[in-house]
PDB file of C-alpha atoms in Angstrom:
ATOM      1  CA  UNK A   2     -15.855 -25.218  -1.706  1.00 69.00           C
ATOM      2  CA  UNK A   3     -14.424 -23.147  -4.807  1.00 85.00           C
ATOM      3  CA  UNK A   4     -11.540 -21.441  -4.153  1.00 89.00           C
ATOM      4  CA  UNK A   5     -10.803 -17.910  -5.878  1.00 94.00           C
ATOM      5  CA  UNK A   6      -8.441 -17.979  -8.662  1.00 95.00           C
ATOM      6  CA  UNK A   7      -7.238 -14.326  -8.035  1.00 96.00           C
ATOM      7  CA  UNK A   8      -7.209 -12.272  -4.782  1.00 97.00           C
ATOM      8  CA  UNK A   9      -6.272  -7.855  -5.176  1.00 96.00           C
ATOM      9  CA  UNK A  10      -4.411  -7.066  -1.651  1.00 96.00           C
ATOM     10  CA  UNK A  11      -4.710  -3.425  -1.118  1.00 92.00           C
ATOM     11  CA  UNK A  12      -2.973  -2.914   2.438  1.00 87.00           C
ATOM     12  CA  UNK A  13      -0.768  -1.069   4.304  1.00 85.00           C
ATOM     13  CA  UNK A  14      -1.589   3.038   4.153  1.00 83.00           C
ATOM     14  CA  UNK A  15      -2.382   2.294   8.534  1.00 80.00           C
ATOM     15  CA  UNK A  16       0.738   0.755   8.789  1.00 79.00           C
ATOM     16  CA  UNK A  17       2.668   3.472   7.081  1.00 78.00           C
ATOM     17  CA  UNK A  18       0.266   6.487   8.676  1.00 76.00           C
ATOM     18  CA  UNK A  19       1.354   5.069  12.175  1.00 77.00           C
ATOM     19  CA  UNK A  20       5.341   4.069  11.022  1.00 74.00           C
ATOM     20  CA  UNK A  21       5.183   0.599  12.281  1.00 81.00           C
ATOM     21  CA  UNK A  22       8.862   0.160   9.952  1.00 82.00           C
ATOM     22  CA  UNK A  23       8.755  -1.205   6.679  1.00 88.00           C
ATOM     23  CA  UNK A  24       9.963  -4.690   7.868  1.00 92.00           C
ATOM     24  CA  UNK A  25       6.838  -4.877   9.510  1.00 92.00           C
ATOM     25  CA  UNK A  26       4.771  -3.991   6.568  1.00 92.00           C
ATOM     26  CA  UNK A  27       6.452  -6.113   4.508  1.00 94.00           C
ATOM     27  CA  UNK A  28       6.508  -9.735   6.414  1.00 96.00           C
ATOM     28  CA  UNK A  29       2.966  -8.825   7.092  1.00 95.00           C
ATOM     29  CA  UNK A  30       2.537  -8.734   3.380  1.00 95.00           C
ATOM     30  CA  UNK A  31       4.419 -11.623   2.466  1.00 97.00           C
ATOM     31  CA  UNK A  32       2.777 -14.092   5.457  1.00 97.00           C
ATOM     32  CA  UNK A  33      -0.123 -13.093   2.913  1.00 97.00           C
ATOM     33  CA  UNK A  34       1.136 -13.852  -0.475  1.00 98.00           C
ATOM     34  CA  UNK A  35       2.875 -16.716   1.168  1.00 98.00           C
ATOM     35  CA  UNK A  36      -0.691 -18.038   2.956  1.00 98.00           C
ATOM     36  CA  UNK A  37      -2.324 -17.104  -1.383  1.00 98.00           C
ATOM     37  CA  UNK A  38      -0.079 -19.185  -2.790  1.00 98.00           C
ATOM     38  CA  UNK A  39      -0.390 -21.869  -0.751  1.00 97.00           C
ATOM     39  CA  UNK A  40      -3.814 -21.963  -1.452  1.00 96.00           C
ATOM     40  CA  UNK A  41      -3.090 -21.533  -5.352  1.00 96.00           C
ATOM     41  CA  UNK A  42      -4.312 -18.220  -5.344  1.00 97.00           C
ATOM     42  CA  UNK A  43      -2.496 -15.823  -7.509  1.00 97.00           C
ATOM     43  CA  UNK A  44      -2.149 -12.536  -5.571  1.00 97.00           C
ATOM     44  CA  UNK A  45      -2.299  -9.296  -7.208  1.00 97.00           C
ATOM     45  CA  UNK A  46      -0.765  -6.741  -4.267  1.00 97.00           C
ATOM     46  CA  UNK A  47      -1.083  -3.184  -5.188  1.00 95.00           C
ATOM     47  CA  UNK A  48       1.943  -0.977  -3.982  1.00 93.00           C
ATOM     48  CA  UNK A  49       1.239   0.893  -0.818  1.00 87.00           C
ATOM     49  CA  UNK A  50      -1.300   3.610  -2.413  1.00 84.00           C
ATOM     50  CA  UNK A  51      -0.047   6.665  -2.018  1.00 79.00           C
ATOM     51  CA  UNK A  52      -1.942   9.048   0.285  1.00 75.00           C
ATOM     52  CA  UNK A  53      -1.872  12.329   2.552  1.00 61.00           C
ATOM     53  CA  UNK A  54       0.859  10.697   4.949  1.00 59.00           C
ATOM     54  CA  UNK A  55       2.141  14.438   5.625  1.00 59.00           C
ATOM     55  CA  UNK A  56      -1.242  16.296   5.689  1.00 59.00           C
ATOM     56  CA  UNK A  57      -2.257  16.999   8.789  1.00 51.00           C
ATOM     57  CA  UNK A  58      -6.032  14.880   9.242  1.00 59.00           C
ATOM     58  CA  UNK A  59      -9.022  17.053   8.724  1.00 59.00           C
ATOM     59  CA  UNK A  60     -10.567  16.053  11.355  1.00 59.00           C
ATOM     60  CA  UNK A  61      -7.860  17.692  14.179  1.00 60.00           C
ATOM     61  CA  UNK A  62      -7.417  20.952  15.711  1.00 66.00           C
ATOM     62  CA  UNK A  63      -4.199  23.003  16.249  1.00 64.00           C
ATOM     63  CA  UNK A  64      -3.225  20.946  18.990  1.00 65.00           C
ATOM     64  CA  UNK A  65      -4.130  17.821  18.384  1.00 70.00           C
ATOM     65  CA  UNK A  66      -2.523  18.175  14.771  1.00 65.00           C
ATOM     66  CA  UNK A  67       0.663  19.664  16.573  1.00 68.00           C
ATOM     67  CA  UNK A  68       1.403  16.760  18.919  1.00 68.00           C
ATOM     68  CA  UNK A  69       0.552  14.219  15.633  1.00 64.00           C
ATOM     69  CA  UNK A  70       3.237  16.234  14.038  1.00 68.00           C
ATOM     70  CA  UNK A  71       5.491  14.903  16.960  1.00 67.00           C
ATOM     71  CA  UNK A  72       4.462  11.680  17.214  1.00 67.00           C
ATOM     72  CA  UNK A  73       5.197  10.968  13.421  1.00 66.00           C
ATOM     73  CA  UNK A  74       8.111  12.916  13.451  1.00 68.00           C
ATOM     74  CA  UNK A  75       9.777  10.740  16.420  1.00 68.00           C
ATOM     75  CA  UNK A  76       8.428   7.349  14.413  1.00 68.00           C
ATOM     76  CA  UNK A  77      10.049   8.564  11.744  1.00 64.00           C
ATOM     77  CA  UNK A  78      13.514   9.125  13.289  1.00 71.00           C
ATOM     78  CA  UNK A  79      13.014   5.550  14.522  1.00 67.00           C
ATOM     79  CA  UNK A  80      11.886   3.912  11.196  1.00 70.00           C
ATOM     80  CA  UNK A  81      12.878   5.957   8.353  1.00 62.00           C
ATOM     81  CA  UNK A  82      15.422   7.903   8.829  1.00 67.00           C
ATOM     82  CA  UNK A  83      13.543  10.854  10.101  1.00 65.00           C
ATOM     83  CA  UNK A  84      11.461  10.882   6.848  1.00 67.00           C
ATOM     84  CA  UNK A  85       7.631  11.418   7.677  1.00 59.00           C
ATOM     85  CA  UNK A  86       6.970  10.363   3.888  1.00 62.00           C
ATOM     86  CA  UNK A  87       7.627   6.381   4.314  1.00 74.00           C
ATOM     87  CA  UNK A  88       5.867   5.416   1.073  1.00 83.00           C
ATOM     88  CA  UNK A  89       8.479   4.614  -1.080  1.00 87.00           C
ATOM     89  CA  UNK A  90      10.941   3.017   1.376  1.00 88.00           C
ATOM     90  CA  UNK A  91       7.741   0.218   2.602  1.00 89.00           C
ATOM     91  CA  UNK A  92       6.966  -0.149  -1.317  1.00 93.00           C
ATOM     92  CA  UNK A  93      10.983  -0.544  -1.894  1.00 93.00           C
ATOM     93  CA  UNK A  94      11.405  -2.894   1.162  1.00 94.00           C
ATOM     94  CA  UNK A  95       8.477  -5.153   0.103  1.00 95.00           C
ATOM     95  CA  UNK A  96       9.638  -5.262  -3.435  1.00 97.00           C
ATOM     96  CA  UNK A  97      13.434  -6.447  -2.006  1.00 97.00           C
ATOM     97  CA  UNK A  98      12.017  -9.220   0.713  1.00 97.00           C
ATOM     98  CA  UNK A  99       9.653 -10.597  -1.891  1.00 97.00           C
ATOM     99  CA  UNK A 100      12.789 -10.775  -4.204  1.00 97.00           C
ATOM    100  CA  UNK A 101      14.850 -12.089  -2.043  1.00 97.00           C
ATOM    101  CA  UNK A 102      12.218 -15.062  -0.588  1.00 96.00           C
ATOM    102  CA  UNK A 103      11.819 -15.889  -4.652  1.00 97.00           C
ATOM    103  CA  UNK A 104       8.116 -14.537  -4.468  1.00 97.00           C
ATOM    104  CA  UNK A 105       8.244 -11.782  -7.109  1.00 96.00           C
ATOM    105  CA  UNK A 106       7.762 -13.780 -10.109  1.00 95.00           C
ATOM    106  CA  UNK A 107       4.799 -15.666  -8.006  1.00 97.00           C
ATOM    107  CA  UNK A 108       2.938 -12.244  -7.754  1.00 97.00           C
ATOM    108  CA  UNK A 109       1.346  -9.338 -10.157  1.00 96.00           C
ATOM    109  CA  UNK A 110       2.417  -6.280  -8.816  1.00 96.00           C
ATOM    110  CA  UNK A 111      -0.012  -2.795  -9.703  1.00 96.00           C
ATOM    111  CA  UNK A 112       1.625  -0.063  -8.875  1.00 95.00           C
ATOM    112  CA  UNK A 113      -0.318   2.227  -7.254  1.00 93.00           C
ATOM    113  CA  UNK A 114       1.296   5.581  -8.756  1.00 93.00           C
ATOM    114  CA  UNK A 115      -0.329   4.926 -11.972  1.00 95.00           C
ATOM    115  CA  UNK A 116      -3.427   6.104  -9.903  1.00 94.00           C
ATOM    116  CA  UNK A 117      -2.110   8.948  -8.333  1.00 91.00           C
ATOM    117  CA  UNK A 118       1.727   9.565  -7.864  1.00 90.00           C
ATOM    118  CA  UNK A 119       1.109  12.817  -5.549  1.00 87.00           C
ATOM    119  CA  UNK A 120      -1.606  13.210  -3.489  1.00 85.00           C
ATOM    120  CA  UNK A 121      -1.773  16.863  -3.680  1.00 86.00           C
ATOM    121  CA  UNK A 122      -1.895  16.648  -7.380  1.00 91.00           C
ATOM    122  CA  UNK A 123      -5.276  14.699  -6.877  1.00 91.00           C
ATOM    123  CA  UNK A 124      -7.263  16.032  -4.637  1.00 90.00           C
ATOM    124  CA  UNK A 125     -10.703  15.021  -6.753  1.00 94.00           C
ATOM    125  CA  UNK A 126      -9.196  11.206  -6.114  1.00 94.00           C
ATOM    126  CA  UNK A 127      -9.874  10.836  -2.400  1.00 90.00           C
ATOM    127  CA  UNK A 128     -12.622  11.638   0.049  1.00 89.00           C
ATOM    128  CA  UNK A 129     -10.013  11.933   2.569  1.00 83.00           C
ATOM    129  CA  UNK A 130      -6.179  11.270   3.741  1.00 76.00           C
ATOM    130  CA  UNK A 131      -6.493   7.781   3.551  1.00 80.00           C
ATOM    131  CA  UNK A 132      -9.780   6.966   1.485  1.00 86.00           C
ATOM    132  CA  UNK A 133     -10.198   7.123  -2.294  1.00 91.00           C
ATOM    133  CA  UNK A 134     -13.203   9.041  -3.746  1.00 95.00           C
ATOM    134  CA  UNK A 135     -15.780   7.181  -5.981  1.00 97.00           C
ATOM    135  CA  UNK A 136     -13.672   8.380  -8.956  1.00 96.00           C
ATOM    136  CA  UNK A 137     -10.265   7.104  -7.405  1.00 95.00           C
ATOM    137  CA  UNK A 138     -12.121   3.486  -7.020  1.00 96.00           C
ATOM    138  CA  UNK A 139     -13.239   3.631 -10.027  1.00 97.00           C
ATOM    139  CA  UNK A 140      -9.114   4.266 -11.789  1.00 97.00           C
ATOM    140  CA  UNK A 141      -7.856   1.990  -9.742  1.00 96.00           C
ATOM    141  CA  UNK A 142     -10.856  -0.644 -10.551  1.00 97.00           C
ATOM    142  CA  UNK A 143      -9.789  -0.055 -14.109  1.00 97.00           C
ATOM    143  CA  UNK A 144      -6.017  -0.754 -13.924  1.00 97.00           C
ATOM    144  CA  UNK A 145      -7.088  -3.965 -11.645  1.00 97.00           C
ATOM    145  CA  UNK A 146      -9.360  -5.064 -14.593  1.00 97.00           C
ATOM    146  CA  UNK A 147      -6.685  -4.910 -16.839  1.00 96.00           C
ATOM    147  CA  UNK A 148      -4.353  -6.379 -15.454  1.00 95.00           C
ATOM    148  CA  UNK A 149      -6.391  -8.958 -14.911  1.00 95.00           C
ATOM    149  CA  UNK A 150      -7.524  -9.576 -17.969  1.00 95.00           C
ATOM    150  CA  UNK A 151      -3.876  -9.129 -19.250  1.00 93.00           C
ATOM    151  CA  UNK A 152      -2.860 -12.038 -17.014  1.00 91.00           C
ATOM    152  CA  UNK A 153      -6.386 -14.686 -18.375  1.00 90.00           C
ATOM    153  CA  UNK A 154      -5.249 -13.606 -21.798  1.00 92.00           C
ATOM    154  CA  UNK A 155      -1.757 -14.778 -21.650  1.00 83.00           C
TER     155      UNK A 155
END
């Protein structure tokens, strides 16, 4: 059976929407790189995207948005320091464990803000929260590709 050369690992926008803690987002991530290497599989792992981790979801009412509100807010305190916006600590905490296990230079790292830096800034980039739009695939498709290609051409 042929084995893939390259494998894109877009994760962890659940794990930061329901503030599991960063060290659980990133030895998730790195039991994955970890199990692609092994395999020879070169892994490219886009940074945690950035998405609508304040906004409250469309889909709840007053209340139910309220006690979310709560429920992230006492996560937070827990996991980040009382910050409801995890993003950057999970992308900074897998970027120091995969430094620090010698996997960085093993790995192609996209970073996700070169599709969107602030969700509220691109609204016509998602469907939702937590789901690109058709023309947010398609930007991040592109930097995949060339990257991609930037790594066969080397």
């Amino acid at each position: 059976e042929n084995r893939p050369d390259y494998c894109v690992v877009v994760t962890g926008v659940n794990d930061a929407s329901s503030h599991v803690g960063p060290r659980y987002y990133s030895y998730h991530m790195a039991l994955i790189i970890k199990t692609l290497l092994h395999y020879e599989i070169m892994p490219f792992i886009v940074s945690l995207p950035e998405f609508g981790i304040e906004e409250i979801p469309e889909n709840m009412n007053m209340f139910t948005g309220a006690l979310w509100k709560i429920r992230n807010s006492i996560s937070a305190s827990l996991t980040n320091r009382g910050r409801i916006n995890n993003i950057l600590t999970y992308r900074n905490r897998l970027l120091s464990d995969l430094e620090s296990e010698n996997l960085l230079d093993r790995v192609i790292i996209i970073d996700f803000d070169l599709v969107c830096d602030d969700f509220i800034k691109c609204p016509q980039l998602y469907v939702d929260r937590g789901h690109l739009s058709k023309c947010g695939d398609r930007k991040l498709s592109r930097i995949i590709a060339d990257k991609l290609i930037g790594k066969i051409n080397k």
